[in-house]
Amino acid sequence: MSNEKTIPYKIYLEESEMPKQWYNVRADMKNKPAPLLNPDTLKPITHEELGNVFCDELVKQELDDTTAYFDIPQEIQDFYKMYRPSPLVRAYCLEKALGTPAKIYYKFEGNNTSGSHKLNSAIAQAYYAKKQGLKGVTTETGAGQWGTALSMACAYLGLDCEVYMVKCSYEQKPFRREVMRTYGANVTPSPSDKTAVGRKILAEHPGTSGSLGCAISEAVEAATSKEGYRYVLGSVLSQVLLHQTIIGLETKAALDKYDIKPDIIIGCAGGGSNLGGLISPFVGEMLRGEANYRIIAVEPASCPSLTRGKYAYDFCDTGMICPLSKMYTLGSGFIPSASHAGGLRYHGMSSIVSQIYEDKLMEAVSVEQTSVFEAAQQFAKVEGILPAPESSHAIRVAIDEALKCKETGEEKTIVFGLTGTGYFDMFAYGKFNDGEMNDYIPTDEELAVGFAGLPNVE
Ligand SMILES: *Cc1c(COP(=O)(O)O)cnc(C)c1O
């Protein structure tokens, strides 16, 4: 911690200081994440099997747990320069409002049109698809952030982009849908009659408003049944976490510039990609015995994968077609109550983040929706940025930790990830402003239903 240099409100890196490689934390992990399994044979999945669904270069990244650094191709570095480096902001105004001696920093990833960190992986995945000579990619989107990011990346590279959007989001979030279409994406409400699985679901459940699991099944079918297409996914996978390490590497470089050593690092956890990307370089130091940090994952009390889930092999999707992954999970059949942090409503967790948690290098807490929006509002009023509901989970815990410092008088340095903006979440803010938000916490009995559906795999 340096008192010599005055810390600016925003610490920017020069273009020349931007990371040129992603960091693969698995290389430094003594206990590697368990391998992905083929759901039919229950054997570790092979390059060939995964290559039918995903691009070759991404399959290599997915299955590699020994290479510590991957070069970021120049074309991706150039795209990153349009909206990166993202600022590391000293939250002077929030500190003052809280009256805390703690020093609070946040890494802001909402500075691009898609409004979140998801663009960091979207451009990488689209790039490798293009390089492989493919025509296009297919994906699903729930809340819409991922589909938007992928649309932007595909437009930039001239790649066809097919998005299956959960029908209720398609209807409730028309503006996200139109952003995607403006970037040239083909957006289909799911379930649809374009795929066999969609037609089957429509026949069995006429009038259904869809689900993420169903949209994944449609997107995978669309990719595998057409020449020149592959499927891409915006979270959970190790390749996504790898691309998101740009967040942590930039954060570390900015902190190092001012000799700042964080005490606490906080991130929100849906599928674990932003959190894993933020903490990777710091966890790497812990694994190599170079430093120690307190790391906190924050999840919604309505979907508590880490704090109440089981560490077990499970399906990544509700349709049970993707490989099995060992992770903290609530069971792929678990359906969380309607929450306004759509990006955090996932039953499982990245296998890397899960192993880091299992090895006690990280803590996890769950928070309730109303208190999350209270933190969001408090943050917006003093720091100016209107945060995404997902990101506000991290704000909640950063504020709580800063208030603890106020009691003890400790000058801790807190860093948290602010993953995005909330302009497309005003329906949720409306519920909060009207006092109509509910804080549903699943009972043990309800969680038992999800656990009962776990596959029987050791
Ligand atoms: C998707 C999303 C998340 C959660 O996804 P992770 O893979 O856990 O990072 C968090 N914040 C925002 C703004 C998102 O769009």
Tab-separated table of C-alpha atoms and ligand atoms in Angstrom:
chain	number	residue	atom	x	y	z
A	1	MET	CA	0.000	0.000	0.000
A	2	SER	CA	1.522	3.285	-1.043
A	3	ASN	CA	0.750	6.664	0.404
A	4	GLU	CA	3.483	8.213	-1.718
A	5	LYS	CA	1.483	8.420	-4.915
A	6	THR	CA	-1.981	9.920	-5.011
A	7	ILE	CA	-4.374	7.333	-6.357
A	8	PRO	CA	-6.476	8.774	-9.219
A	9	TYR	CA	-10.232	8.187	-9.411
A	10	LYS	CA	-9.602	5.948	-12.379
A	11	ILE	CA	-6.493	3.884	-12.950
A	12	TYR	CA	-6.087	3.275	-16.668
A	13	LEU	CA	-3.429	1.209	-18.334
A	14	GLU	CA	-1.700	2.430	-21.462
A	15	GLU	CA	-2.499	0.414	-24.578
A	16	SER	CA	1.066	-0.880	-24.456
A	17	GLU	CA	0.504	-2.171	-20.906
A	18	MET	CA	-2.492	-4.307	-21.857
A	19	PRO	CA	-2.095	-8.068	-21.320
A	20	LYS	CA	-1.026	-9.952	-24.443
A	21	GLN	CA	-1.740	-13.399	-23.015
A	22	TRP	CA	-4.570	-15.007	-21.061
A	23	TYR	CA	-3.603	-16.883	-17.904
A	24	ASN	CA	-4.730	-20.477	-17.366
A	25	VAL	CA	-4.857	-20.900	-13.583
A	26	ARG	CA	-5.299	-24.679	-13.984
A	27	ALA	CA	-1.571	-24.867	-14.785
A	28	ASP	CA	-0.765	-23.808	-11.198
A	29	MET	CA	-3.487	-25.870	-9.503
A	30	LYS	CA	-2.212	-28.927	-7.674
A	31	ASN	CA	-5.711	-30.379	-7.600
A	32	LYS	CA	-6.877	-30.012	-11.196
A	33	PRO	CA	-10.593	-29.690	-11.941
A	34	ALA	CA	-12.057	-33.121	-12.739
A	35	PRO	CA	-12.260	-33.870	-16.487
A	36	LEU	CA	-15.433	-33.385	-18.519
A	37	LEU	CA	-17.152	-36.717	-19.175
A	38	ASN	CA	-18.993	-37.969	-22.233
A	39	PRO	CA	-22.610	-38.358	-21.015
A	40	ASP	CA	-23.017	-41.649	-22.909
A	41	THR	CA	-19.768	-43.477	-22.083
A	42	LEU	CA	-18.920	-41.661	-18.801
A	43	LYS	CA	-15.294	-41.582	-20.029
A	44	PRO	CA	-13.316	-38.324	-20.213
A	45	ILE	CA	-14.483	-36.540	-23.320
A	46	THR	CA	-12.062	-36.459	-26.259
A	47	HIS	CA	-10.995	-33.662	-28.599
A	48	GLU	CA	-12.862	-35.376	-31.442
A	49	GLU	CA	-16.123	-35.649	-29.518
A	50	LEU	CA	-16.041	-32.025	-28.380
A	51	GLY	CA	-14.957	-30.891	-31.857
A	52	ASN	CA	-18.355	-31.828	-33.280
A	53	VAL	CA	-19.955	-29.138	-31.154
A	54	PHE	CA	-17.220	-26.561	-30.497
A	55	CYS	CA	-14.427	-24.985	-32.608
A	56	ASP	CA	-11.101	-26.835	-32.628
A	57	GLU	CA	-8.984	-24.108	-31.035
A	58	LEU	CA	-11.540	-23.666	-28.261
A	59	VAL	CA	-11.593	-27.421	-27.608
A	60	LYS	CA	-7.809	-27.264	-27.140
A	61	GLN	CA	-8.181	-24.459	-24.614
A	62	GLU	CA	-11.009	-26.302	-22.873
A	63	LEU	CA	-9.018	-29.484	-22.316
A	64	ASP	CA	-5.605	-27.953	-21.509
A	65	ASP	CA	-4.789	-27.828	-17.806
A	66	THR	CA	-1.010	-27.480	-18.097
A	67	THR	CA	-0.259	-24.513	-20.388
A	68	ALA	CA	-0.088	-21.437	-18.147
A	69	TYR	CA	-0.329	-18.731	-20.817
A	70	PHE	CA	-2.157	-18.508	-24.146
A	71	ASP	CA	-1.255	-15.747	-26.591
A	72	ILE	CA	-4.143	-13.422	-27.366
A	73	PRO	CA	-4.233	-13.263	-31.191
A	74	GLN	CA	-3.495	-9.791	-32.554
A	75	GLU	CA	-6.998	-9.464	-34.083
A	76	ILE	CA	-8.568	-10.035	-30.652
A	77	GLN	CA	-6.140	-7.589	-29.036
A	78	ASP	CA	-7.209	-5.008	-31.638
A	79	PHE	CA	-10.897	-5.570	-30.872
A	80	TYR	CA	-10.191	-5.337	-27.130
A	81	LYS	CA	-8.639	-1.913	-27.742
A	82	MET	CA	-12.036	-0.541	-28.804
A	83	TYR	CA	-13.346	-0.852	-25.245
A	84	ARG	CA	-10.374	-1.883	-23.124
A	85	PRO	CA	-8.443	-1.449	-20.942
A	86	SER	CA	-11.445	-1.052	-18.679
A	87	PRO	CA	-10.939	1.337	-15.785
A	88	LEU	CA	-10.128	0.293	-12.235
A	89	VAL	CA	-12.043	2.905	-10.285
A	90	ARG	CA	-11.268	4.067	-6.765
A	91	ALA	CA	-14.712	4.419	-5.185
A	92	TYR	CA	-13.815	7.579	-3.268
A	93	CYS	CA	-17.443	8.757	-3.262
A	94	LEU	CA	-18.771	5.450	-1.931
A	95	GLU	CA	-16.065	5.350	0.775
A	96	LYS	CA	-17.068	8.837	1.865
A	97	ALA	CA	-20.781	8.020	1.893
A	98	LEU	CA	-20.118	4.928	4.024
A	99	GLY	CA	-17.675	6.750	6.308
A	100	THR	CA	-15.326	3.783	6.079
A	101	PRO	CA	-11.550	3.753	6.390
A	102	ALA	CA	-11.518	0.916	3.829
A	103	LYS	CA	-10.201	1.640	0.356
A	104	ILE	CA	-12.606	0.373	-2.277
A	105	TYR	CA	-11.801	-0.273	-5.943
A	106	TYR	CA	-13.971	-1.700	-8.677
A	107	LYS	CA	-13.091	-3.022	-12.108
A	108	PHE	CA	-15.818	-1.770	-14.456
A	109	GLU	CA	-16.715	-4.037	-17.396
A	110	GLY	CA	-19.891	-2.248	-18.508
A	111	ASN	CA	-18.165	0.205	-20.869
A	112	ASN	CA	-19.297	-1.376	-24.137
A	113	THR	CA	-22.634	-1.511	-25.940
A	114	SER	CA	-23.411	-5.053	-24.802
A	115	GLY	CA	-23.038	-3.698	-21.277
A	116	SER	CA	-21.084	-6.520	-19.664
A	117	HIS	CA	-17.851	-8.521	-19.505
A	118	LYS	CA	-19.318	-11.176	-21.847
A	119	LEU	CA	-17.844	-9.429	-24.897
A	120	ASN	CA	-14.340	-10.495	-23.733
A	121	SER	CA	-15.138	-14.118	-24.536
A	122	ALA	CA	-17.628	-13.480	-27.368
A	123	ILE	CA	-14.938	-11.923	-29.557
A	124	ALA	CA	-12.493	-14.735	-28.798
A	125	GLN	CA	-14.997	-17.479	-29.609
A	126	ALA	CA	-16.187	-15.741	-32.790
A	127	TYR	CA	-12.570	-15.203	-33.858
A	128	TYR	CA	-11.664	-18.904	-33.596
A	129	ALA	CA	-14.842	-19.860	-35.462
A	130	LYS	CA	-13.942	-17.474	-38.275
A	131	LYS	CA	-10.359	-18.713	-38.353
A	132	GLN	CA	-11.617	-22.278	-38.747
A	133	GLY	CA	-13.481	-21.142	-41.857
A	134	LEU	CA	-16.951	-21.591	-40.371
A	135	LYS	CA	-20.014	-19.754	-41.657
A	136	GLY	CA	-21.529	-18.997	-38.317
A	137	VAL	CA	-22.262	-19.823	-34.698
A	138	THR	CA	-25.390	-20.613	-32.711
A	139	THR	CA	-26.107	-19.927	-29.071
A	140	GLU	CA	-28.836	-19.436	-26.513
A	141	THR	CA	-29.475	-16.388	-24.399
A	142	GLY	CA	-31.578	-15.994	-21.303
A	143	ALA	CA	-31.329	-12.512	-19.901
A	144	GLY	CA	-29.821	-11.376	-23.203
A	145	GLN	CA	-26.335	-10.115	-22.289
A	146	TRP	CA	-24.524	-13.017	-23.903
A	147	GLY	CA	-26.557	-12.920	-27.111
A	148	THR	CA	-25.921	-9.202	-27.405
A	149	ALA	CA	-22.172	-9.593	-26.914
A	150	LEU	CA	-21.991	-12.430	-29.438
A	151	SER	CA	-23.980	-10.418	-31.994
A	152	MET	CA	-21.479	-7.579	-31.729
A	153	ALA	CA	-18.501	-9.913	-32.121
A	154	CYS	CA	-20.027	-11.722	-35.119
A	155	ALA	CA	-20.932	-8.455	-36.827
A	156	TYR	CA	-17.335	-7.283	-36.479
A	157	LEU	CA	-15.969	-10.477	-38.045
A	158	GLY	CA	-18.692	-10.993	-40.645
A	159	LEU	CA	-19.943	-14.237	-39.129
A	160	ASP	CA	-23.538	-15.454	-39.119
A	161	CYS	CA	-25.067	-15.423	-35.614
A	162	GLU	CA	-28.153	-17.430	-34.610
A	163	VAL	CA	-29.517	-16.762	-31.160
A	164	TYR	CA	-32.212	-18.844	-29.464
A	165	MET	CA	-33.697	-16.519	-26.883
A	166	VAL	CA	-35.860	-17.892	-24.072
A	167	LYS	CA	-39.376	-16.918	-25.172
A	168	CYS	CA	-40.322	-14.989	-22.026
A	169	SER	CA	-37.157	-12.839	-22.339
A	170	TYR	CA	-37.823	-12.383	-26.054
A	171	GLU	CA	-41.180	-10.895	-25.136
A	172	GLN	CA	-40.143	-9.070	-21.944
A	173	LYS	CA	-36.859	-7.643	-23.189
A	174	PRO	CA	-37.679	-6.363	-26.675
A	175	PHE	CA	-34.876	-3.803	-26.539
A	176	ARG	CA	-32.149	-6.410	-26.038
A	177	ARG	CA	-33.666	-8.373	-28.892
A	178	GLU	CA	-33.529	-5.307	-31.144
A	179	VAL	CA	-29.908	-4.555	-30.241
A	180	MET	CA	-29.037	-8.079	-31.390
A	181	ARG	CA	-31.013	-7.703	-34.618
A	182	THR	CA	-29.407	-4.342	-35.288
A	183	TYR	CA	-26.034	-6.093	-35.168
A	184	GLY	CA	-27.382	-8.550	-37.709
A	185	ALA	CA	-28.163	-11.559	-35.513
A	186	ASN	CA	-31.028	-13.901	-36.280
A	187	VAL	CA	-33.036	-14.071	-33.043
A	188	THR	CA	-35.577	-16.875	-32.539
A	189	PRO	CA	-37.880	-17.204	-29.541
A	190	SER	CA	-37.344	-20.625	-27.950
A	191	PRO	CA	-38.956	-23.133	-28.069
A	192	SER	CA	-39.413	-22.741	-31.826
A	193	ASP	CA	-40.533	-24.927	-34.723
A	194	LYS	CA	-37.100	-24.566	-36.372
A	195	THR	CA	-35.629	-27.586	-34.566
A	196	ALA	CA	-36.843	-31.114	-33.836
A	197	VAL	CA	-36.333	-30.651	-30.106
A	198	GLY	CA	-38.211	-27.345	-30.209
A	199	ARG	CA	-41.144	-28.921	-32.083
A	200	LYS	CA	-41.240	-31.770	-29.576
A	201	ILE	CA	-41.320	-29.396	-26.597
A	202	LEU	CA	-43.999	-27.255	-28.269
A	203	ALA	CA	-46.133	-30.352	-28.875
A	204	GLU	CA	-45.770	-31.488	-25.261
A	205	HIS	CA	-46.111	-28.060	-23.653
A	206	PRO	CA	-48.121	-25.780	-25.929
A	207	GLY	CA	-47.871	-22.152	-24.836
A	208	THR	CA	-44.700	-22.660	-22.763
A	209	SER	CA	-42.582	-19.542	-22.191
A	210	GLY	CA	-39.378	-21.556	-22.577
A	211	SER	CA	-36.299	-22.165	-20.453
A	212	LEU	CA	-32.541	-21.835	-20.795
A	213	GLY	CA	-32.119	-25.611	-20.948
A	214	CYS	CA	-34.531	-25.832	-23.849
A	215	ALA	CA	-32.843	-22.959	-25.691
A	216	ILE	CA	-29.444	-24.680	-25.281
A	217	SER	CA	-30.848	-27.884	-26.789
A	218	GLU	CA	-32.187	-25.956	-29.779
A	219	ALA	CA	-28.931	-24.054	-30.325
A	220	VAL	CA	-26.853	-27.253	-30.160
A	221	GLU	CA	-29.167	-28.992	-32.619
A	222	ALA	CA	-29.018	-26.006	-34.976
A	223	ALA	CA	-25.196	-26.046	-34.860
A	224	THR	CA	-24.705	-29.785	-35.306
A	225	SER	CA	-27.309	-30.267	-38.031
A	226	LYS	CA	-25.886	-27.643	-40.383
A	227	GLU	CA	-22.623	-27.572	-42.326
A	228	GLY	CA	-20.213	-24.853	-41.197
A	229	TYR	CA	-21.744	-24.028	-37.820
A	230	ARG	CA	-20.611	-24.554	-34.242
A	231	TYR	CA	-22.182	-23.872	-30.884
A	232	VAL	CA	-20.772	-21.302	-28.441
A	233	LEU	CA	-21.466	-20.734	-24.748
A	234	GLY	CA	-21.025	-17.573	-22.672
A	235	SER	CA	-20.147	-18.919	-19.218
A	236	VAL	CA	-19.285	-22.023	-17.143
A	237	LEU	CA	-16.728	-23.510	-19.567
A	238	SER	CA	-12.995	-23.288	-18.794
A	239	GLN	CA	-12.302	-21.594	-22.155
A	240	VAL	CA	-14.686	-18.770	-21.199
A	241	LEU	CA	-12.992	-18.328	-17.836
A	242	LEU	CA	-9.631	-18.250	-19.640
A	243	HIS	CA	-10.754	-15.366	-21.888
A	244	GLN	CA	-12.150	-13.528	-18.875
A	245	THR	CA	-8.740	-13.519	-17.176
A	246	ILE	CA	-8.156	-10.305	-19.128
A	247	ILE	CA	-10.200	-8.736	-16.272
A	248	GLY	CA	-7.935	-10.013	-13.510
A	249	LEU	CA	-4.701	-9.428	-15.411
A	250	GLU	CA	-5.600	-5.800	-16.106
A	251	THR	CA	-6.713	-5.351	-12.492
A	252	LYS	CA	-3.433	-6.719	-11.202
A	253	ALA	CA	-1.373	-4.583	-13.600
A	254	ALA	CA	-3.257	-1.438	-12.543
A	255	LEU	CA	-2.854	-2.216	-8.833
A	256	ASP	CA	0.837	-2.997	-9.267
A	257	LYS	CA	1.349	0.388	-10.943
A	258	TYR	CA	0.512	2.030	-7.627
A	259	ASP	CA	1.915	-0.687	-5.346
A	260	ILE	CA	-1.561	-1.512	-4.090
A	261	LYS	CA	-2.069	-4.932	-2.522
A	262	PRO	CA	-5.709	-5.912	-2.060
A	263	ASP	CA	-6.851	-7.624	1.137
A	264	ILE	CA	-10.248	-8.728	-0.149
A	265	ILE	CA	-11.333	-9.556	-3.718
A	266	ILE	CA	-15.053	-9.950	-4.423
A	267	GLY	CA	-17.011	-11.089	-7.474
A	268	CYS	CA	-20.538	-12.225	-8.295
A	269	ALA	CA	-20.932	-15.835	-9.389
A	270	GLY	CA	-23.407	-17.131	-11.961
A	271	GLY	CA	-21.518	-19.707	-14.013
A	272	GLY	CA	-18.289	-18.363	-12.548
A	273	SER	CA	-16.617	-16.769	-15.574
A	274	ASN	CA	-16.193	-13.155	-14.457
A	275	LEU	CA	-15.308	-14.211	-10.935
A	276	GLY	CA	-12.832	-16.815	-12.149
A	277	GLY	CA	-11.335	-14.338	-14.608
A	278	LEU	CA	-10.957	-11.650	-11.950
A	279	ILE	CA	-9.395	-13.890	-9.315
A	280	SER	CA	-7.210	-16.146	-11.504
A	281	PRO	CA	-3.955	-14.115	-11.321
A	282	PHE	CA	-4.407	-13.630	-7.570
A	283	VAL	CA	-5.239	-17.294	-6.933
A	284	GLY	CA	-2.173	-18.133	-9.027
A	285	GLU	CA	-0.037	-16.166	-6.559
A	286	MET	CA	-1.680	-17.997	-3.662
A	287	LEU	CA	-1.070	-21.370	-5.296
A	288	ARG	CA	2.589	-20.517	-5.857
A	289	GLY	CA	2.922	-19.321	-2.252
A	290	GLU	CA	3.680	-15.720	-3.256
A	291	ALA	CA	0.785	-13.896	-1.634
A	292	ASN	CA	-2.419	-14.346	0.282
A	293	TYR	CA	-5.817	-12.802	-0.303
A	294	ARG	CA	-9.331	-13.203	1.024
A	295	ILE	CA	-11.510	-14.058	-1.950
A	296	ILE	CA	-15.309	-13.965	-1.764
A	297	ALA	CA	-17.809	-15.308	-4.307
A	298	VAL	CA	-21.297	-13.825	-4.046
A	299	GLU	CA	-24.380	-15.665	-5.248
A	300	PRO	CA	-28.138	-15.134	-4.942
A	301	ALA	CA	-29.865	-16.811	-1.993
A	302	SER	CA	-32.443	-18.020	-4.539
A	303	CYS	CA	-29.815	-20.012	-6.490
A	304	PRO	CA	-27.095	-20.970	-3.968
A	305	SER	CA	-24.854	-23.374	-5.963
A	306	LEU	CA	-21.705	-22.868	-3.866
A	307	THR	CA	-23.168	-22.278	-0.407
A	308	ARG	CA	-25.805	-25.034	-0.466
A	309	GLY	CA	-24.954	-27.123	-3.533
A	310	LYS	CA	-23.197	-30.477	-3.821
A	311	TYR	CA	-19.764	-31.033	-5.361
A	312	ALA	CA	-20.644	-33.696	-7.921
A	313	TYR	CA	-20.738	-34.581	-11.601
A	314	ASP	CA	-23.778	-33.071	-13.255
A	315	PHE	CA	-25.178	-32.062	-16.619
A	316	CYS	CA	-24.318	-28.535	-17.724
A	317	ASP	CA	-27.722	-28.140	-19.358
A	318	THR	CA	-31.303	-29.041	-18.542
A	319	GLY	CA	-31.534	-30.936	-21.843
A	320	MET	CA	-28.735	-33.296	-20.664
A	321	ILE	CA	-26.849	-33.231	-23.957
A	322	CYS	CA	-23.691	-31.365	-22.953
A	323	PRO	CA	-20.747	-33.154	-21.273
A	324	LEU	CA	-20.878	-33.922	-17.557
A	325	SER	CA	-18.858	-31.564	-15.406
A	326	LYS	CA	-17.813	-31.960	-11.773
A	327	MET	CA	-18.915	-28.818	-10.047
A	328	TYR	CA	-20.874	-27.300	-7.186
A	329	THR	CA	-24.418	-27.795	-8.381
A	330	LEU	CA	-28.053	-27.724	-7.362
A	331	GLY	CA	-28.876	-30.332	-10.008
A	332	SER	CA	-29.650	-29.584	-13.653
A	333	GLY	CA	-33.357	-30.027	-12.903
A	334	PHE	CA	-33.321	-27.259	-10.276
A	335	ILE	CA	-35.417	-24.309	-11.399
A	336	PRO	CA	-34.694	-21.200	-9.345
A	337	SER	CA	-37.547	-18.875	-8.456
A	338	ALA	CA	-38.011	-15.926	-10.788
A	339	SER	CA	-35.165	-13.614	-9.850
A	340	HIS	CA	-34.140	-10.372	-11.454
A	341	ALA	CA	-30.474	-11.313	-11.746
A	342	GLY	CA	-30.985	-13.538	-14.795
A	343	GLY	CA	-27.241	-14.000	-15.301
A	344	LEU	CA	-26.916	-15.679	-11.901
A	345	ARG	CA	-29.763	-18.171	-12.286
A	346	TYR	CA	-27.580	-21.112	-13.233
A	347	HIS	CA	-27.741	-24.431	-11.368
A	348	GLY	CA	-24.011	-25.189	-11.537
A	349	MET	CA	-20.620	-23.475	-11.451
A	350	SER	CA	-17.382	-23.444	-13.429
A	351	SER	CA	-15.338	-26.566	-12.619
A	352	ILE	CA	-12.273	-24.375	-11.984
A	353	VAL	CA	-14.077	-22.085	-9.531
A	354	SER	CA	-15.607	-25.176	-7.887
A	355	GLN	CA	-12.196	-26.774	-7.289
A	356	ILE	CA	-10.759	-23.482	-5.970
A	357	TYR	CA	-13.669	-23.347	-3.521
A	358	GLU	CA	-13.311	-27.025	-2.593
A	359	ASP	CA	-9.627	-26.344	-1.816
A	360	LYS	CA	-10.650	-23.478	0.488
A	361	LEU	CA	-8.822	-20.804	-1.479
A	362	MET	CA	-12.105	-18.908	-1.698
A	363	GLU	CA	-15.161	-18.219	0.471
A	364	ALA	CA	-18.751	-17.927	-0.733
A	365	VAL	CA	-21.747	-16.015	0.600
A	366	SER	CA	-25.316	-15.730	-0.598
A	367	VAL	CA	-27.371	-12.545	-0.477
A	368	GLU	CA	-31.045	-11.720	-0.885
A	369	GLN	CA	-32.468	-9.776	-3.774
A	370	THR	CA	-33.896	-6.751	-1.943
A	371	SER	CA	-30.630	-6.058	-0.120
A	372	VAL	CA	-28.828	-6.382	-3.460
A	373	PHE	CA	-31.024	-3.683	-5.017
A	374	GLU	CA	-30.557	-1.476	-1.941
A	375	ALA	CA	-26.807	-1.702	-2.506
A	376	ALA	CA	-27.301	-1.042	-6.236
A	377	GLN	CA	-29.282	2.109	-5.538
A	378	GLN	CA	-26.805	3.355	-2.940
A	379	PHE	CA	-23.953	2.759	-5.401
A	380	ALA	CA	-25.755	4.418	-8.316
A	381	LYS	CA	-26.472	7.529	-6.256
A	382	VAL	CA	-22.869	8.142	-5.258
A	383	GLU	CA	-20.743	6.546	-7.983
A	384	GLY	CA	-22.992	7.453	-10.927
A	385	ILE	CA	-23.082	4.052	-12.620
A	386	LEU	CA	-26.425	2.209	-12.734
A	387	PRO	CA	-25.249	-1.354	-12.063
A	388	ALA	CA	-26.605	-4.627	-13.439
A	389	PRO	CA	-28.510	-6.672	-10.825
A	390	GLU	CA	-25.885	-9.434	-11.187
A	391	SER	CA	-22.997	-7.047	-10.495
A	392	SER	CA	-24.869	-5.588	-7.535
A	393	HIS	CA	-24.375	-8.838	-5.642
A	394	ALA	CA	-20.679	-7.982	-5.453
A	395	ILE	CA	-21.490	-4.374	-4.486
A	396	ARG	CA	-23.622	-5.656	-1.582
A	397	VAL	CA	-20.764	-7.639	-0.075
A	398	ALA	CA	-18.154	-4.940	-0.793
A	399	ILE	CA	-20.305	-2.478	1.152
A	400	ASP	CA	-20.811	-4.998	3.983
A	401	GLU	CA	-17.050	-5.573	4.252
A	402	ALA	CA	-16.367	-1.814	4.168
A	403	LEU	CA	-18.876	-1.302	6.983
A	404	LYS	CA	-17.100	-3.973	9.049
A	405	CYS	CA	-13.903	-1.938	8.587
A	406	LYS	CA	-15.749	1.093	9.883
A	407	GLU	CA	-16.460	-0.789	13.120
A	408	THR	CA	-12.946	-2.103	13.568
A	409	GLY	CA	-11.109	0.903	12.150
A	410	GLU	CA	-9.162	-1.326	9.738
A	411	GLU	CA	-7.980	0.275	6.490
A	412	LYS	CA	-8.485	-2.771	4.309
A	413	THR	CA	-8.226	-2.595	0.557
A	414	ILE	CA	-11.247	-4.104	-1.163
A	415	VAL	CA	-11.447	-4.831	-4.903
A	416	PHE	CA	-14.635	-5.970	-6.565
A	417	GLY	CA	-15.760	-6.768	-10.085
A	418	LEU	CA	-18.498	-4.525	-11.489
A	419	THR	CA	-19.538	-6.713	-14.404
A	420	GLY	CA	-22.064	-4.519	-16.163
A	421	THR	CA	-24.741	-1.886	-16.403
A	422	GLY	CA	-28.442	-2.323	-15.719
A	423	TYR	CA	-30.198	-0.213	-18.369
A	424	PHE	CA	-32.091	-3.232	-19.701
A	425	ASP	CA	-33.112	-4.275	-16.202
A	426	MET	CA	-35.437	-1.391	-15.439
A	427	PHE	CA	-38.379	-3.751	-15.037
A	428	ALA	CA	-36.497	-5.203	-12.052
A	429	TYR	CA	-35.625	-1.758	-10.722
A	430	GLY	CA	-39.314	-0.889	-11.109
A	431	LYS	CA	-40.299	-3.804	-8.857
A	432	PHE	CA	-37.744	-2.630	-6.315
A	433	ASN	CA	-38.930	0.991	-6.486
A	434	ASP	CA	-42.533	-0.147	-6.013
A	435	GLY	CA	-41.569	-2.273	-2.994
A	436	GLU	CA	-42.752	-5.415	-4.772
A	437	MET	CA	-39.548	-7.412	-4.806
A	438	ASN	CA	-39.600	-10.766	-3.039
A	439	ASP	CA	-36.755	-12.663	-1.431
A	440	TYR	CA	-37.519	-16.279	-2.032
A	441	ILE	CA	-35.086	-18.764	-0.483
A	442	PRO	CA	-35.528	-22.414	-1.500
A	443	THR	CA	-36.204	-24.881	1.302
A	444	ASP	CA	-34.010	-27.956	1.883
A	445	GLU	CA	-36.893	-30.063	0.527
A	446	GLU	CA	-36.925	-28.084	-2.705
A	447	LEU	CA	-33.160	-28.457	-3.090
A	448	ALA	CA	-33.481	-32.212	-2.456
A	449	VAL	CA	-35.551	-32.515	-5.647
A	450	GLY	CA	-32.669	-31.085	-7.701
A	451	PHE	CA	-30.096	-33.311	-5.939
A	452	ALA	CA	-32.226	-36.400	-6.599
A	453	GLY	CA	-31.753	-35.821	-10.328
A	454	LEU	CA	-27.932	-35.847	-10.171
A	455	PRO	CA	-26.406	-38.569	-12.358
A	456	ASN	CA	-24.850	-41.413	-10.433
A	457	VAL	CA	-21.192	-40.828	-11.325
A	458	GLU	CA	-18.159	-40.808	-9.060
B	1	LIG	C1	-23.737	-13.134	-17.309
B	1	LIG	C2	-23.450	-12.110	-16.298
B	1	LIG	C3	-22.938	-12.447	-15.022
B	1	LIG	C4	-22.737	-13.866	-14.565
B	1	LIG	O1	-21.968	-14.698	-15.367
B	1	LIG	P1	-20.584	-15.296	-14.893
B	1	LIG	O2	-20.253	-16.319	-15.899
B	1	LIG	O3	-20.785	-15.882	-13.524
B	1	LIG	O4	-19.622	-14.188	-14.866
B	1	LIG	C5	-22.624	-11.429	-14.149
B	1	LIG	N1	-22.832	-10.142	-14.468
B	1	LIG	C6	-23.324	-9.776	-15.666
B	1	LIG	C7	-23.526	-8.324	-15.946
B	1	LIG	C8	-23.649	-10.744	-16.617
B	1	LIG	O5	-24.136	-10.369	-17.798
